[in-house]
Tab-separated table of C-alpha atoms and ligand atoms in Angstrom:
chain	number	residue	atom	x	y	z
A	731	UNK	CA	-1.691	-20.336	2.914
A	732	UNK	CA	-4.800	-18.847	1.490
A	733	UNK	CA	-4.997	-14.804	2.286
A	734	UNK	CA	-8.455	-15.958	4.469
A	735	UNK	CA	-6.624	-17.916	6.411
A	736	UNK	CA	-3.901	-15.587	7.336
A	737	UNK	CA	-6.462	-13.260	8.183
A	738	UNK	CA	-7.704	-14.831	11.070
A	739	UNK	CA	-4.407	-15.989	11.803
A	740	UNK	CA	-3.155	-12.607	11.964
A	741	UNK	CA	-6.758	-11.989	14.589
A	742	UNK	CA	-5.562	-14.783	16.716
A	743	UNK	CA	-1.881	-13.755	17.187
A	744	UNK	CA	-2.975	-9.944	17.905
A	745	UNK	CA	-5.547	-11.611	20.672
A	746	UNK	CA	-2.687	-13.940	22.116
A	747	UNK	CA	0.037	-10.914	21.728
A	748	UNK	CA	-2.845	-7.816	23.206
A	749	UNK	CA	-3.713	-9.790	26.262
A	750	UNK	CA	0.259	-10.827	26.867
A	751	UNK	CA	0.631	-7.495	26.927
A	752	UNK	CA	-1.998	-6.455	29.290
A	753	UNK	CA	-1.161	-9.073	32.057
A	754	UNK	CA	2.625	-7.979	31.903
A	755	UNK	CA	1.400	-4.509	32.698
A	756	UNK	CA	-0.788	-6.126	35.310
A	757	UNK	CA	1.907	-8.396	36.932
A	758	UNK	CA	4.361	-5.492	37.182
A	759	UNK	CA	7.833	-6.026	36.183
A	760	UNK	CA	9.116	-7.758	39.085
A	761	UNK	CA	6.413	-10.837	39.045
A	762	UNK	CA	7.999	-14.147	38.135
A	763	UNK	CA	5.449	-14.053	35.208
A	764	UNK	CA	6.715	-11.605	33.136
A	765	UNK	CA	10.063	-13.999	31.674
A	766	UNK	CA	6.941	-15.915	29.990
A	767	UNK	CA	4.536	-13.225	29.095
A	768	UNK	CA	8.043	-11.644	27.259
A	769	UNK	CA	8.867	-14.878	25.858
A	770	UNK	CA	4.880	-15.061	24.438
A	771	UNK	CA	5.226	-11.938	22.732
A	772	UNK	CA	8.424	-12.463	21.367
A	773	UNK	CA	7.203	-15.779	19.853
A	774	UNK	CA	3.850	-13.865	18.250
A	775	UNK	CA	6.534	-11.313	16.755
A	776	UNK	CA	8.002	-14.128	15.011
A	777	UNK	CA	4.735	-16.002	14.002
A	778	UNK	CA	3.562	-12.470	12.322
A	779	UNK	CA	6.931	-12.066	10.414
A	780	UNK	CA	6.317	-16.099	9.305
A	781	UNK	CA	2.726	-15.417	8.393
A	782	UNK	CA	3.968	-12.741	5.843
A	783	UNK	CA	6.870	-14.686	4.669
A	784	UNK	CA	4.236	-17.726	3.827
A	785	UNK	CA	2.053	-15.211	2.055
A	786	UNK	CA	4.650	-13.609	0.047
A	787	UNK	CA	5.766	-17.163	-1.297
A	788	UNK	CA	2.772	-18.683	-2.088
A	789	UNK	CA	1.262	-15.126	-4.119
A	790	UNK	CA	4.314	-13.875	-5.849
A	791	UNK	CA	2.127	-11.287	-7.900
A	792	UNK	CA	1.160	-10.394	-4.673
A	793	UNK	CA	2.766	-7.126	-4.131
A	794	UNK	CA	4.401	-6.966	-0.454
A	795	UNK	CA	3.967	-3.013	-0.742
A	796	UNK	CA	5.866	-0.475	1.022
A	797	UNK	CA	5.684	3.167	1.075
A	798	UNK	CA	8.593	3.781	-1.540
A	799	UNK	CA	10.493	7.146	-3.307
A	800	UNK	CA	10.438	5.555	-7.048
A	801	UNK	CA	13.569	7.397	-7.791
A	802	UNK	CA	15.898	5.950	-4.901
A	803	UNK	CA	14.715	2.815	-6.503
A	804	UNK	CA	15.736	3.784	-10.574
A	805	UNK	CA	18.700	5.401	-9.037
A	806	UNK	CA	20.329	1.935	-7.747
A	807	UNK	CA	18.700	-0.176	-10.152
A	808	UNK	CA	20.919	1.676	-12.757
A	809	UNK	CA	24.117	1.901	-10.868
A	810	UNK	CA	24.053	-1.420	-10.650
A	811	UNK	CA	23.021	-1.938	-14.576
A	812	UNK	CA	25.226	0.858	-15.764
A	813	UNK	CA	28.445	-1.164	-15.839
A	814	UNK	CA	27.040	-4.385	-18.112
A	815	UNK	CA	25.934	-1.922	-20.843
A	816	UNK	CA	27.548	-1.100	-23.793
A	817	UNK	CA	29.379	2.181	-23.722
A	818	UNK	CA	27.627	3.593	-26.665
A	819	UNK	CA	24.364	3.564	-24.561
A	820	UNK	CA	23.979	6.834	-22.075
A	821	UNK	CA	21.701	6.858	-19.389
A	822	UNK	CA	19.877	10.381	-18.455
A	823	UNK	CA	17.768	10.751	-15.446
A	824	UNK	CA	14.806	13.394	-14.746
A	825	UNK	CA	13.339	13.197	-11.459
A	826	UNK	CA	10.657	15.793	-10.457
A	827	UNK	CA	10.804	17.270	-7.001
A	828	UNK	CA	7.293	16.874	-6.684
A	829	UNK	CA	6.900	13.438	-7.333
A	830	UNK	CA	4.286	11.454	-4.868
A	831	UNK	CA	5.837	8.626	-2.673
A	832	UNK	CA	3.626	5.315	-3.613
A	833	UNK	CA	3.147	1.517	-2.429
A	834	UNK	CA	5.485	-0.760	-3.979
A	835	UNK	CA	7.080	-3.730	-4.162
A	836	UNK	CA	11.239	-2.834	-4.748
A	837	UNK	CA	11.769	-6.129	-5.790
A	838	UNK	CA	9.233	-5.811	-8.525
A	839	UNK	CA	9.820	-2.610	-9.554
A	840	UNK	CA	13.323	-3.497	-10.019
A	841	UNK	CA	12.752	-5.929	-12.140
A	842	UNK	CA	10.418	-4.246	-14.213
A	843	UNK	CA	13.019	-1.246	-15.086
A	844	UNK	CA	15.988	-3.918	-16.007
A	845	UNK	CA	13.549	-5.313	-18.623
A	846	UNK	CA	12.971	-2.141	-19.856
A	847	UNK	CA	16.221	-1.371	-20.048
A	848	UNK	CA	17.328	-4.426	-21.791
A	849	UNK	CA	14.211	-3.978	-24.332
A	850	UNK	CA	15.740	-0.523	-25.080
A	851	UNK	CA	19.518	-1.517	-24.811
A	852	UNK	CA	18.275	-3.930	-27.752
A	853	UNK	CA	16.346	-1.543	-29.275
A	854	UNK	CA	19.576	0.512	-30.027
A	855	UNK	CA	21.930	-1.884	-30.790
A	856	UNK	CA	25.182	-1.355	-31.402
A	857	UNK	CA	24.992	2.484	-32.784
A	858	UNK	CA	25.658	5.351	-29.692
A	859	UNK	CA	22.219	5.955	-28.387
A	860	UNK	CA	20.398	7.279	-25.177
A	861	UNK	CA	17.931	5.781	-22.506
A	862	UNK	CA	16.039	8.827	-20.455
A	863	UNK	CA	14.053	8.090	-17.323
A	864	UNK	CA	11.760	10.833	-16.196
A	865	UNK	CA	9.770	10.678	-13.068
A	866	UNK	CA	7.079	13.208	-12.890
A	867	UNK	CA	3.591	13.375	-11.081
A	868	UNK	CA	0.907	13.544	-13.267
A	869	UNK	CA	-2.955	13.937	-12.287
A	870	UNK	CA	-5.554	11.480	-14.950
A	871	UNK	CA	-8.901	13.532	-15.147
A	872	UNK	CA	-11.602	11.388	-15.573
A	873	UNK	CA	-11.643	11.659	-19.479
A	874	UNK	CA	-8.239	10.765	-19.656
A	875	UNK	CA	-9.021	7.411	-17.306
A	876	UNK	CA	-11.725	6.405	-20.342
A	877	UNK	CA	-8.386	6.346	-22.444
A	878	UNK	CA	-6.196	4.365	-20.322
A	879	UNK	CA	-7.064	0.651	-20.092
A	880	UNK	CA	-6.658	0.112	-16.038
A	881	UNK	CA	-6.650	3.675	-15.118
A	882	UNK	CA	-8.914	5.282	-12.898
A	883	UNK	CA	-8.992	9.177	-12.114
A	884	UNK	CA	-6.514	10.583	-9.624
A	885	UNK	CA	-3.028	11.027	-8.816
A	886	UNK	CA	-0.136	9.204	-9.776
A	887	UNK	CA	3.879	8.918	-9.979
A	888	UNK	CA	4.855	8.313	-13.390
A	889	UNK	CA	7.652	6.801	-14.646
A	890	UNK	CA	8.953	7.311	-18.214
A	891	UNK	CA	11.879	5.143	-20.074
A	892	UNK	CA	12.369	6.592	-23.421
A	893	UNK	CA	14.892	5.379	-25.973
A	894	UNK	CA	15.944	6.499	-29.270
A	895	UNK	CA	16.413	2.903	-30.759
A	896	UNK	CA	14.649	1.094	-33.723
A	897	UNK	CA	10.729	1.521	-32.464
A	898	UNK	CA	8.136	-0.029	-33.651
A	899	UNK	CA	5.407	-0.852	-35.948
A	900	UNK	CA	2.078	-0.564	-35.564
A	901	UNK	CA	1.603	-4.503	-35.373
A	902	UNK	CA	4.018	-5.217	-33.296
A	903	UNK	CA	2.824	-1.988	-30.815
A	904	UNK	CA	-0.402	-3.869	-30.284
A	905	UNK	CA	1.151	-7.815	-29.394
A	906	UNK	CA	3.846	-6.368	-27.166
A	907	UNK	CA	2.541	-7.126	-23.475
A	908	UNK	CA	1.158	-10.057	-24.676
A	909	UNK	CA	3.183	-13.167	-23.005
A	910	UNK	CA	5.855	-15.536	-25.524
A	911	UNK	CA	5.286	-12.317	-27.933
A	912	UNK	CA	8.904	-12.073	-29.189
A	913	UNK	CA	10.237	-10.247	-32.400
A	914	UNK	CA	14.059	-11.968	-31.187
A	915	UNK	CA	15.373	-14.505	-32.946
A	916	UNK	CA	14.428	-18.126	-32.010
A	917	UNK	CA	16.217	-18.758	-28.867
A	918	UNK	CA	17.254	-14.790	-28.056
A	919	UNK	CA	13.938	-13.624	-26.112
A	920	UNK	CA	11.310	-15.412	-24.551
A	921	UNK	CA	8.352	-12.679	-24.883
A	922	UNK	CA	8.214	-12.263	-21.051
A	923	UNK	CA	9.880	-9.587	-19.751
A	924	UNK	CA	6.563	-6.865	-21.181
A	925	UNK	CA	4.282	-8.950	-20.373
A	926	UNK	CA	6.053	-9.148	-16.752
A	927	UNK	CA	5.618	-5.483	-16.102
A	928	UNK	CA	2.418	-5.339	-17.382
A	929	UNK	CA	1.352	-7.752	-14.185
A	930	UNK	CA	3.501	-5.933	-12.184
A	931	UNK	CA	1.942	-2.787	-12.738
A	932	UNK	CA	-1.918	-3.685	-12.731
A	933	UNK	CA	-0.921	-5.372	-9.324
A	934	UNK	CA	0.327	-1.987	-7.975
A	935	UNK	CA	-3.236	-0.358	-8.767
A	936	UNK	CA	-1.380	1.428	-11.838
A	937	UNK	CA	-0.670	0.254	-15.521
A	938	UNK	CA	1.678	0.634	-18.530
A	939	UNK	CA	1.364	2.432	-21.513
A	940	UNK	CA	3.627	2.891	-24.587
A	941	UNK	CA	4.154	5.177	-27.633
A	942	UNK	CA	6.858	4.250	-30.480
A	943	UNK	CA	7.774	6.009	-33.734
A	944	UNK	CA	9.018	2.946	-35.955
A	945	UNK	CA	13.313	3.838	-36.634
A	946	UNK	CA	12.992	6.813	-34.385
A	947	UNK	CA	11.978	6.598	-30.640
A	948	UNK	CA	9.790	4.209	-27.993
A	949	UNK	CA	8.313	5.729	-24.648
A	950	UNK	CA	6.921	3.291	-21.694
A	951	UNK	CA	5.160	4.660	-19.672
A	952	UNK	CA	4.740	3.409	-15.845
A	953	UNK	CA	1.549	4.506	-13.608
A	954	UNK	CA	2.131	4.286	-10.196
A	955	UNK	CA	-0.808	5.263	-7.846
A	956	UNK	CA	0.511	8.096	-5.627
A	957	UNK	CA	0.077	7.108	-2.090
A	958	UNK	CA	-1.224	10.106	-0.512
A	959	UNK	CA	-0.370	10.080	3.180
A	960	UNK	CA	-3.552	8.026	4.644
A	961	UNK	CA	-2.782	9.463	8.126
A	962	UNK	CA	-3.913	12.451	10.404
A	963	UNK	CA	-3.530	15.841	8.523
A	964	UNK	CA	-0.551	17.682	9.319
A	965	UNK	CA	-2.325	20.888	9.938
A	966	UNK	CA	-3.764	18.525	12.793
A	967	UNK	CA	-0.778	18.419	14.877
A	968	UNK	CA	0.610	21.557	14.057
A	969	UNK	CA	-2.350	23.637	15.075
A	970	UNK	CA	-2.715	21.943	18.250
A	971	UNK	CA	-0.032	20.917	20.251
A	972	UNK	CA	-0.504	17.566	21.834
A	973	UNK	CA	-0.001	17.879	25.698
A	974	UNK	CA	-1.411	14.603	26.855
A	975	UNK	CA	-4.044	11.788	25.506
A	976	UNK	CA	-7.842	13.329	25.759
A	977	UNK	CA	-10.274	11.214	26.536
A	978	UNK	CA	-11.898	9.749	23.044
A	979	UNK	CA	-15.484	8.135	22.462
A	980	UNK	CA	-14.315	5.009	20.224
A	981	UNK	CA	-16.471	3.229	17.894
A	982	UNK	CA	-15.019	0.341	17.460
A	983	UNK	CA	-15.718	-2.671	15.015
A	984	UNK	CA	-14.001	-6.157	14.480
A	985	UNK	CA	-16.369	-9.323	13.245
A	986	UNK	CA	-13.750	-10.839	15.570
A	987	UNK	CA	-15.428	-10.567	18.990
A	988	UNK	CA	-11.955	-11.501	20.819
A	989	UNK	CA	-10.752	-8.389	19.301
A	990	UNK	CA	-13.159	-6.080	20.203
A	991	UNK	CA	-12.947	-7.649	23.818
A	992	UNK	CA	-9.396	-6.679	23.818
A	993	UNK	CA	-9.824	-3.170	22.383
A	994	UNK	CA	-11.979	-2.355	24.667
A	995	UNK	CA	-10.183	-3.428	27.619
A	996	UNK	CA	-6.682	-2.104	25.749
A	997	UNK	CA	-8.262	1.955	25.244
A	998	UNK	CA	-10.371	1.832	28.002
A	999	UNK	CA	-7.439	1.548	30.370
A	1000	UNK	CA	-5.197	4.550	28.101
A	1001	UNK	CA	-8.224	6.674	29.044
A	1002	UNK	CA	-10.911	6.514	26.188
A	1003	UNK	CA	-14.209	5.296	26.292
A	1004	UNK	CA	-15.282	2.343	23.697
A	1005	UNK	CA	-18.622	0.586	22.694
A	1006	UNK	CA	-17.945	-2.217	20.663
A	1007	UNK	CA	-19.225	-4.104	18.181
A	1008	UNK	CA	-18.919	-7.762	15.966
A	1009	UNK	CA	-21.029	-6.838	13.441
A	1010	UNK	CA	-20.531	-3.702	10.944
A	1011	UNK	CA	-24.599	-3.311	10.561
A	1012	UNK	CA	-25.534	-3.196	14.051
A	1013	UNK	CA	-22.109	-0.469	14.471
A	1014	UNK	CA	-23.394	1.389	11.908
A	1015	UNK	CA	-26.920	1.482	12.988
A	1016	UNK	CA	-25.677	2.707	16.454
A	1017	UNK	CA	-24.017	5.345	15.028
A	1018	UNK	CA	-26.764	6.470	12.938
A	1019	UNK	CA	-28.751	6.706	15.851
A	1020	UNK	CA	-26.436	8.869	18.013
A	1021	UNK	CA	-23.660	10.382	15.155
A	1022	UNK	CA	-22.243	13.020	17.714
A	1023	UNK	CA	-21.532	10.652	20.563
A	1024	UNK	CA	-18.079	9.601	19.252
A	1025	UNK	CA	-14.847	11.041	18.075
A	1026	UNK	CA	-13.246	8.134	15.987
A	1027	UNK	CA	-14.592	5.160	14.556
A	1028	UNK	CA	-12.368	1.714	14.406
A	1029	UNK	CA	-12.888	-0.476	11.554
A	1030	UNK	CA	-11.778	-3.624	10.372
A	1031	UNK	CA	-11.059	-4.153	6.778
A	1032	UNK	CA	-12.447	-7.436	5.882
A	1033	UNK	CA	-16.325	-8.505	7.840
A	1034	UNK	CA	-18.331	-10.765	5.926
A	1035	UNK	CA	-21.457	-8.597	6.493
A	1036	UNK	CA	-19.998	-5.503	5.124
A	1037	UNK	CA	-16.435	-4.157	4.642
A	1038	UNK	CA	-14.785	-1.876	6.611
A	1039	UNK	CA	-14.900	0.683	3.404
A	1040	UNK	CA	-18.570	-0.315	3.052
A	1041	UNK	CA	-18.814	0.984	6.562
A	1042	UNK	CA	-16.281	4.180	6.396
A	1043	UNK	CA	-18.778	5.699	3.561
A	1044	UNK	CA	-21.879	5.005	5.155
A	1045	UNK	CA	-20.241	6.667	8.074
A	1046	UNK	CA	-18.084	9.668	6.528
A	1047	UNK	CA	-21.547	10.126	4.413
A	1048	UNK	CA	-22.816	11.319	8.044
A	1049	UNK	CA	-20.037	13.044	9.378
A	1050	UNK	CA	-17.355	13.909	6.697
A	1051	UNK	CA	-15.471	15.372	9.873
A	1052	UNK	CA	-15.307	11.946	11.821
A	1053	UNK	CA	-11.771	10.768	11.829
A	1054	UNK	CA	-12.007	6.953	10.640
A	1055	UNK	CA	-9.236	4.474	10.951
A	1056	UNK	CA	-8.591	1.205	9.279
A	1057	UNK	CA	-7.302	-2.260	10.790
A	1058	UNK	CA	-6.204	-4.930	8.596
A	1059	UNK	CA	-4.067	-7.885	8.542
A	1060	UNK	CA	-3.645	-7.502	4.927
A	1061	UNK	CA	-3.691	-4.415	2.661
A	1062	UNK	CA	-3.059	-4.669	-1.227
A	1063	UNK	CA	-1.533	-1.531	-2.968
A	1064	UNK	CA	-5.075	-0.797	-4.588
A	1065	UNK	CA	-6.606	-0.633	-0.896
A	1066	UNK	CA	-4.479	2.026	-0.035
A	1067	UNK	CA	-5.531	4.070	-3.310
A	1068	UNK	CA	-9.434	3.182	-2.294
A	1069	UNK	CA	-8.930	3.739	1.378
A	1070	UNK	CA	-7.299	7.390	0.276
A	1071	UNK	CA	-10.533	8.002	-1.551
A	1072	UNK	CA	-13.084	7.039	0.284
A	1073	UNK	CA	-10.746	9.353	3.021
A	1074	UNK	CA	-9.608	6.941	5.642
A	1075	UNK	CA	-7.078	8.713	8.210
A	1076	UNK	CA	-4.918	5.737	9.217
A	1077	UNK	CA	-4.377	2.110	8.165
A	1078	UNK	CA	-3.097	0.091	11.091
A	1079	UNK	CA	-1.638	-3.393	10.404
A	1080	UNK	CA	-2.396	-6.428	12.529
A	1081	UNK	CA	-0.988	-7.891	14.601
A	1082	UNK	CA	-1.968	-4.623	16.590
A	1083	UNK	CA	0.799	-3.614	18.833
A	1084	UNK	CA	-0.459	-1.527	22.147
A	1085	UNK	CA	2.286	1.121	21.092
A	1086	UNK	CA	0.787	1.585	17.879
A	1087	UNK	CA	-2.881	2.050	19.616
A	1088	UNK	CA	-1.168	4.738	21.505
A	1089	UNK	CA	0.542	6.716	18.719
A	1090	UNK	CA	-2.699	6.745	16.646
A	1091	UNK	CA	-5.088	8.136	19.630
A	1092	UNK	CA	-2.214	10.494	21.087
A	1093	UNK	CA	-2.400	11.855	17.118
A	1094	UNK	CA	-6.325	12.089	17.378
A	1095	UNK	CA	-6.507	13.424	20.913
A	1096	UNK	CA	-6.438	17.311	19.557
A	1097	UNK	CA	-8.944	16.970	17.970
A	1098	UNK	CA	-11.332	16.446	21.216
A	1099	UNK	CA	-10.032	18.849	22.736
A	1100	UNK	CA	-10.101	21.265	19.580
B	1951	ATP	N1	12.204	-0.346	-26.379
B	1951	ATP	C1	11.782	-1.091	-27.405
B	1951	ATP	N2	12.012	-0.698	-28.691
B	1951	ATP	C2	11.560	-1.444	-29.706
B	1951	ATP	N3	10.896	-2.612	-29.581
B	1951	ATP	C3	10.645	-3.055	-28.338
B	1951	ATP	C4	11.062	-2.328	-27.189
B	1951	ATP	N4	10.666	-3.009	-26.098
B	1951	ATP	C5	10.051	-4.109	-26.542
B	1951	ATP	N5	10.009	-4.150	-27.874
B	1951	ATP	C6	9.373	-5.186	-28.708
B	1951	ATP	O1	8.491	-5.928	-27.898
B	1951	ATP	C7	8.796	-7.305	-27.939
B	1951	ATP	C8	8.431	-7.966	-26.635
B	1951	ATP	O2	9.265	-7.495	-25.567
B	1951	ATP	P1	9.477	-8.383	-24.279
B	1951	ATP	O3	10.383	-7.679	-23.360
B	1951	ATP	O4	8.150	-8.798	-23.759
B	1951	ATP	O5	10.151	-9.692	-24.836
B	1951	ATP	P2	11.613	-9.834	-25.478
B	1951	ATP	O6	12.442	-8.664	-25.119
B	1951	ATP	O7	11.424	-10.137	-26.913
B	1951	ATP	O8	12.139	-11.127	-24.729
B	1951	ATP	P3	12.932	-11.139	-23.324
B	1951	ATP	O9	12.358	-10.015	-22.516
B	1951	ATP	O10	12.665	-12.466	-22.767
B	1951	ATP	O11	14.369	-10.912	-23.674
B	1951	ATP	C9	10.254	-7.347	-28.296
B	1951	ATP	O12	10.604	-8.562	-28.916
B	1951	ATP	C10	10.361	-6.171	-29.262
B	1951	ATP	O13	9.892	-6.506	-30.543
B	1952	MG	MG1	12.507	-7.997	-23.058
C-alpha cells in the first residue's frame, strides 16, 4: 500500500475512531449503544496496527523508527554474538553517559552491527585480536557537514566499531559500500552486508564513514541523528505547576475537512476554543492577520498546498514563542531531525486518540496561564 494511501487511510480511521468516541461520551455508559461504539473503536485499533504492518512490509528500507538508547541495542546484539566468535576475538565497549537517544529501527540497527562485526571478526582472523565499540555524542559544525557525504550540521549519536585486523588499502577503502563489492573468495561473501548499512544509515537521516590503516586497524563510523526531545520544554512544566486545563485559542489545520470538524468539536468540548481550517494558506493568512489571538497552532504534516513544516516556519517566523504541534500519520526518522529544527514542540501520530489530545493541551495549558 502506497504511503499516500495510508495517509488518508490513517484520516479516515481517526474520523470513524474521534466521533466513536464522542457519541460514547454522549450516550453515557449505561446506553445500549456503547457495546457497539466499544466494539468500533476496538476494530479502528486494529485497522491502525494493520495499516502499519502493511507499510512496514511493502517498504522494508522504510525505517519503522522508535525513540531508541543505541547502547541497550549494541549491548544485546553482542551478548547474543559473543558466544559464536572465536575466543581469540575480545569485545570492549565504551558508552558515553551523554549520548542522545535517536529514532531507529532495532531491527535494522541490529543487523547493521552483526555485519560489522563479522567484517571485523574476518578482518582478524585467526590471530587474538580486539573489536571496540564506542558510543559518544558528537556535534558536525557546518564545515565538517561539507566533509561528510549525507551529513548535515547538528547533533548526533555516534557509533564507532574499531578493529585491529588486516585493514585496508586505499582501493579497496573507496569500493567498500558499493553492493556485490567482495575481496572474499568466490563463494565466501556476497558484497552486501556494507553496502546494507550504508542504506540503513542514510534511511535513519545519518550515514557511515570509515578510516583503515592497511595491516594495522579499520574504524566505521555510524551517524545517528540525535533525536532531541520534540516535546514541551521541561522548564515548562516545572516552572508552572499544572492545576487544571486553561482555556487555549487553537489554530488548527488538516486539508482533511472531516478532521478539522472533529477537532473542533473534540477541544471545544475539553474547554479550548478552535477556528479551523482545510487549507494551510488561508490558516496562515488568518494568522498573519491576527498573530496574538492564539496560543497553539495544529498542523498536519502532509497538505498538498503547503506542508505542515512549510507552515510551522512561516508561522514560528512570526512568533518564535508560539508553541506548534505536528499531526501525522506517518513520520520518517529524517522528519523528526527537520521537525526538531525548524522547532516543532510535539509530533502526534494518527490515528489521534482523544487521550492523547488531552495530554498534549494539559502540557500547553501553563503556558496561558503563564
Ligand atoms: N573491518 C574490516 N577490515 C578490513 N576489511 C574490511 C572490513 N570490513 C569490510 N572490509 C572489506 O570490505 C569488503 C566488503 O564488505 P561487505 O561486508 O560489504 O561484504 P563481504 O564481507 O565481503 O561479504 P558478506 O558481508 O556478504 O560476508 C570486504 O570484502 C572487505 O574487503
Ligand atoms: Mg560483510
Amino acid at each position: 500500500m502506497a504511503g499516500g494511501i495510508a495517509h488518508d487511510f490513517n484520516n479516515l480511521l481517526t474520523a470513524i475512531r474521534g466521533n466513536a468516541d464522542l457519541a460514547a461520551a454522549d450516550v453515557g455508559p449505561d446506553h445500549p449503544a456503547t457495546e457497539s461504539l466499544e466494539e468500533i473503536r476496538k476494530a479502528c485499533v486494529r485497522a491502525g496496527e494493520l495499516i502499519r504492518r502493511i507499510m512496514a512490509f511493502g517498504r522494508p528500507r522504510e525505517p519503522q523508527q522508535e525513540l531508541v538508547e543505541l547502547h541497550e541495542i549494541i549491548e544485546e546484539v553482542l551478548k547474543l554474538l559473543r558466544s559464536t566468535l572465536p575466543a581469540g576475538v575480545a569485545l570492549k565497549t565504551d558508552f558515553a553517559a551523554a549520548t542522545p537517544q535517536v529514532y531507529a529501527d532495532t531491527g535494522q540497527i541490529h543487523e547493521a552491527i552483526v555485519n560489522l562485526t563479522n567484517n571485523a571478526v574476518y578482518a582478524i582472523g585467526p590471530r587474538p585480536g580486539q573489536i571496540a565499540y564506542r558510543l559518544e555524542p558528537v556535534h558536525v559544525d557546518a564545515r565538517q557537514a561539507q566533509g561528510i557525504a549525507g551529513l548535515r550540521q547538528g547533533h548526533y549519536a555516534r557509533l564507532t566499531v574499531t578493529d585491529d585486523g588486516c585493514g585496508m588499502d586505499a582501493a579497496t577503502l573507496e569500493r567498500i559500500f558499493d553492493a556485490f563489492y567482495t575481496t572474499k573468495p568466490m563463494g565466501e561473501g556476497t558484497g552486501l552486508g556494507l553496502s546494507m548499512v550504508h542504506g540503513t544509515m542514510r534511511s535513519h537521516g545519518g550515514t557511515v564513514t570509515v578510516e583503515s590503516t592497511l595491516g594495522q586497524a579499520s574504524t566505521f563510523s555510524l551517524y545517528f541523528p540525535a533525536a532531541e526531545i520534540v516535546d514541551v520544554q521541561p522548564a515548562d512544566r516545572a516552572v508552572l505547576p499544572i492545576a487544571q486545563a486553561v482555556p487555549l485559542r487553537v489554530l488548527y489545520v488538516d486539508d482533511e475537512a472531516a478532521l478539522v470538524f472533529l477537532a473542533n468539536r473534540l477541544l471545544t468540548r475539553l474547554g479550548h476554543s478552535v477556528v479551523g481550517f482545510s487549507d494551510p494558506r488561508e490558516a496562515l493568512a488568518a494568522f498573519r492577520a491576527h498573530p496574538e489571538s492564539f496560543d497553539v497552532v495544529v498542523t498536519d504534516l502532509s497538505m498538498p498546498e503547503m506542508s505542515g513544516f512549510q507552515l510551522a516556519r512561516a508561522v514560528l517566523a512570526v512568533r518564535r514563542d508560539l508553541p506548534v504541534l505536528m499531526t501525522t500519520g506517518h513520520m520518517r526518522a529524517e522528519d523528526h531531525v527537520t521537525a526538531q529544527a525548524i522547532g516543532i514542540r510535539a509530533v502526534i501520530t494518527k490515528p489521534l486518540v482523544a487521550d492523547e489530545w488531552v495530554r498534549q493541551f494539559e502540557l500547553l495549558s501553563p503556558l496561558r496561564a503563564g
